Amino acid sequence: MTSNIAHQNSSSVSTSVLCVTALFMALNIMLSSFGLPVPGGHLYLNDIVICTAAILLDNYFCSFAVGGVGAFLGDLFFYPTPMFVSLVTHGIQAIVITYCANKLLGKRCFKGALIGVILGAIIMVVGYSLGRAFIYSTPHYAYIKLPYQILQACVGAFFGVMLTYKAGILEAYDRYFRK
């Protein structure tokens, strides 16, 4: 009985949180595997999953797994060229959002989450622009994709915050996974 209480108070991640992390990773892989066709490319919706998961999860490892590893695997399976750019960029994006949403202004503060997704959007746009310029050896390709990166980051930030705070996902997560 004493060891069970000590285990609950430790900083380990619960099985239910690991399952939620795996679910969000699967969603990220799925949404990073296909995009909505737009003139000149595709618009990917995986940033919505990354922002939502990063706000909900207060463990940096879990956030990085959802954001970085999930996007990495999605790229690895379907379009491997930018997979390392996705790993680093979305991983850092998720960690920053998690920090801001859970530590910056207090636990699960809306303003902290808003600051986090704005910073995360900037990290995503800059990271992908630099990564594409490096991978394809030309900044011109990064400039061409810049409007789509900005749109993707804004859509992900907006819907991530709205799903978490306005659609009741935060309350449901806290009710079922924060006992």
Tab-separated table of C-alpha atoms in Angstrom:
chain	number	residue	atom	x	y	z
A	1	MET	CA	0.000	0.000	0.000
A	2	THR	CA	2.798	2.421	0.842
A	3	SER	CA	4.636	1.711	-2.406
A	4	ASN	CA	1.427	2.337	-4.366
A	5	ILE	CA	1.017	5.769	-2.736
A	6	ALA	CA	4.669	6.605	-3.396
A	7	HIS	CA	4.244	5.544	-7.020
A	8	GLN	CA	1.210	7.814	-7.451
A	9	ASN	CA	3.121	10.797	-6.093
A	10	SER	CA	6.164	10.257	-8.279
A	11	SER	CA	6.763	12.167	-11.491
A	12	SER	CA	6.148	9.134	-13.699
A	13	VAL	CA	3.553	9.292	-16.443
A	14	SER	CA	0.382	7.314	-15.852
A	15	THR	CA	-0.783	4.630	-18.216
A	16	SER	CA	-3.846	6.654	-19.157
A	17	VAL	CA	-1.706	9.682	-20.077
A	18	LEU	CA	0.542	7.433	-22.185
A	19	CYS	CA	-2.553	6.116	-23.975
A	20	VAL	CA	-3.773	9.668	-24.639
A	21	THR	CA	-0.283	10.537	-25.908
A	22	ALA	CA	-0.376	7.544	-28.258
A	23	LEU	CA	-3.836	8.550	-29.481
A	24	PHE	CA	-2.686	12.088	-30.223
A	25	MET	CA	0.442	10.715	-31.939
A	26	ALA	CA	-1.738	8.543	-34.168
A	27	LEU	CA	-3.918	11.543	-35.024
A	28	ASN	CA	-0.817	13.586	-35.810
A	29	ILE	CA	0.561	10.841	-38.060
A	30	MET	CA	-2.760	10.595	-39.857
A	31	LEU	CA	-3.174	14.351	-40.344
A	32	SER	CA	0.450	14.878	-41.394
A	33	SER	CA	0.077	12.162	-44.016
A	34	PHE	CA	-2.348	14.016	-46.239
A	35	GLY	CA	-3.304	17.605	-46.737
A	36	LEU	CA	-5.991	19.748	-48.226
A	37	PRO	CA	-4.981	20.782	-51.730
A	38	VAL	CA	-4.392	24.518	-52.080
A	39	PRO	CA	-2.852	26.393	-55.014
A	40	GLY	CA	0.861	25.609	-54.936
A	41	GLY	CA	0.799	22.829	-52.364
A	42	HIS	CA	-1.131	21.310	-49.486
A	43	LEU	CA	-2.465	22.555	-46.176
A	44	TYR	CA	-1.852	20.084	-43.357
A	45	LEU	CA	-4.103	20.065	-40.285
A	46	ASN	CA	-1.780	18.259	-37.888
A	47	ASP	CA	-0.971	21.521	-36.093
A	48	ILE	CA	-4.465	21.388	-34.586
A	49	VAL	CA	-3.582	18.089	-32.915
A	50	ILE	CA	-0.164	19.341	-31.825
A	51	CYS	CA	-1.576	22.510	-30.235
A	52	THR	CA	-4.451	20.686	-28.539
A	53	ALA	CA	-2.221	17.951	-27.124
A	54	ALA	CA	0.459	20.395	-26.005
A	55	ILE	CA	-2.091	22.428	-24.047
A	56	LEU	CA	-3.602	19.347	-22.397
A	57	LEU	CA	-0.427	17.417	-21.592
A	58	ASP	CA	1.812	18.837	-18.900
A	59	ASN	CA	4.651	16.400	-19.528
A	60	TYR	CA	7.301	17.674	-21.960
A	61	PHE	CA	8.241	14.175	-23.109
A	62	CYS	CA	4.634	13.401	-24.024
A	63	SER	CA	4.242	16.734	-25.810
A	64	PHE	CA	7.446	16.185	-27.780
A	65	ALA	CA	6.305	12.663	-28.646
A	66	VAL	CA	2.989	13.929	-30.004
A	67	GLY	CA	4.418	16.924	-31.845
A	68	GLY	CA	7.866	15.883	-32.995
A	69	VAL	CA	7.753	12.107	-33.189
A	70	GLY	CA	4.193	12.041	-34.551
A	71	ALA	CA	5.030	14.452	-37.385
A	72	PHE	CA	8.328	12.631	-37.984
A	73	LEU	CA	6.550	9.293	-38.406
A	74	GLY	CA	3.876	10.805	-40.630
A	75	ASP	CA	6.575	12.192	-42.902
A	76	LEU	CA	8.628	8.999	-42.733
A	77	PHE	CA	5.731	6.884	-43.963
A	78	PHE	CA	4.480	9.183	-46.705
A	79	TYR	CA	6.960	11.965	-47.568
A	80	PRO	CA	10.354	11.412	-45.922
A	81	THR	CA	12.313	14.414	-47.198
A	82	PRO	CA	11.360	16.866	-44.392
A	83	MET	CA	11.004	14.299	-41.592
A	84	PHE	CA	13.891	15.640	-39.476
A	85	VAL	CA	12.664	19.202	-39.947
A	86	SER	CA	9.271	18.026	-38.666
A	87	LEU	CA	10.837	16.231	-35.706
A	88	VAL	CA	12.741	19.280	-34.501
A	89	THR	CA	10.260	22.001	-35.437
A	90	HIS	CA	7.063	20.360	-34.193
A	91	GLY	CA	8.869	18.937	-31.167
A	92	ILE	CA	10.088	22.356	-30.040
A	93	GLN	CA	6.706	23.860	-30.902
A	94	ALA	CA	4.939	21.350	-28.632
A	95	ILE	CA	7.355	21.839	-25.727
A	96	VAL	CA	6.999	25.631	-25.855
A	97	ILE	CA	3.195	25.413	-25.947
A	98	THR	CA	3.196	22.968	-23.028
A	99	TYR	CA	5.461	25.227	-20.982
A	100	CYS	CA	3.408	28.353	-21.663
A	101	ALA	CA	0.033	26.667	-21.160
A	102	ASN	CA	0.998	24.927	-17.921
A	103	LYS	CA	3.767	26.930	-16.263
A	104	LEU	CA	4.043	30.486	-17.614
A	105	LEU	CA	1.022	32.200	-16.029
A	106	GLY	CA	-0.341	29.313	-13.987
A	107	LYS	CA	-1.805	25.889	-14.563
A	108	ARG	CA	-4.026	25.722	-17.661
A	109	CYS	CA	-4.281	29.497	-17.958
A	110	PHE	CA	-6.040	30.580	-21.182
A	111	LYS	CA	-3.662	33.523	-21.645
A	112	GLY	CA	-0.663	31.252	-21.164
A	113	ALA	CA	-2.033	28.834	-23.755
A	114	LEU	CA	-2.662	31.713	-26.146
A	115	ILE	CA	0.907	32.956	-25.726
A	116	GLY	CA	2.120	29.382	-26.215
A	117	VAL	CA	0.266	28.769	-29.473
A	118	ILE	CA	1.395	32.132	-30.854
A	119	LEU	CA	5.016	31.328	-30.016
A	120	GLY	CA	4.480	27.804	-31.341
A	121	ALA	CA	3.140	29.184	-34.626
A	122	ILE	CA	6.194	31.408	-34.985
A	123	ILE	CA	8.493	28.462	-34.237
A	124	MET	CA	6.692	26.334	-36.810
A	125	VAL	CA	6.852	28.955	-39.565
A	126	VAL	CA	10.500	29.851	-38.939
A	127	GLY	CA	11.555	26.225	-38.464
A	128	TYR	CA	9.948	24.998	-41.647
A	129	SER	CA	11.154	27.985	-43.654
A	130	LEU	CA	14.754	27.447	-42.561
A	131	GLY	CA	14.439	23.675	-42.896
A	132	ARG	CA	13.056	23.865	-46.414
A	133	ALA	CA	15.707	26.354	-47.458
A	134	PHE	CA	18.348	23.928	-46.178
A	135	ILE	CA	16.816	20.711	-47.521
A	136	TYR	CA	16.035	22.016	-50.983
A	137	SER	CA	19.171	24.221	-51.101
A	138	THR	CA	17.254	27.310	-52.086
A	139	PRO	CA	15.525	30.008	-50.046
A	140	HIS	CA	13.178	30.566	-53.001
A	141	TYR	CA	11.304	27.341	-52.251
A	142	ALA	CA	10.863	28.444	-48.631
A	143	TYR	CA	9.460	31.810	-49.774
A	144	ILE	CA	6.963	30.103	-52.043
A	145	LYS	CA	5.658	27.934	-49.175
A	146	LEU	CA	5.692	30.724	-46.558
A	147	PRO	CA	2.029	31.806	-46.946
A	148	TYR	CA	0.880	28.193	-46.549
A	149	GLN	CA	3.069	27.715	-43.476
A	150	ILE	CA	1.596	30.852	-41.913
A	151	LEU	CA	-1.941	29.700	-42.737
A	152	GLN	CA	-1.265	26.223	-41.338
A	153	ALA	CA	0.203	27.669	-38.130
A	154	CYS	CA	-2.718	30.077	-37.643
A	155	VAL	CA	-5.343	27.405	-38.319
A	156	GLY	CA	-3.613	25.016	-35.902
A	157	ALA	CA	-3.276	27.635	-33.170
A	158	PHE	CA	-6.854	28.887	-33.511
A	159	PHE	CA	-8.565	25.500	-33.623
A	160	GLY	CA	-6.251	24.003	-30.984
A	161	VAL	CA	-7.211	26.703	-28.477
A	162	MET	CA	-10.887	26.630	-29.456
A	163	LEU	CA	-11.135	22.841	-29.161
A	164	THR	CA	-9.358	22.820	-25.839
A	165	TYR	CA	-11.100	25.712	-24.113
A	166	LYS	CA	-14.395	26.261	-25.924
A	167	ALA	CA	-15.398	22.741	-27.029
A	168	GLY	CA	-14.939	21.199	-23.583
A	169	ILE	CA	-11.932	18.977	-24.268
A	170	LEU	CA	-10.028	20.451	-21.319
A	171	GLU	CA	-12.836	19.680	-18.887
A	172	ALA	CA	-13.247	16.153	-20.255
A	173	TYR	CA	-9.495	15.531	-20.068
A	174	ASP	CA	-9.314	16.799	-16.499
A	175	ARG	CA	-12.359	14.756	-15.473
A	176	TYR	CA	-11.091	11.455	-16.870
A	177	PHE	CA	-7.319	11.760	-16.632
A	178	ARG	CA	-6.631	14.067	-13.684
A	179	LYS	CA	-8.131	12.213	-10.737
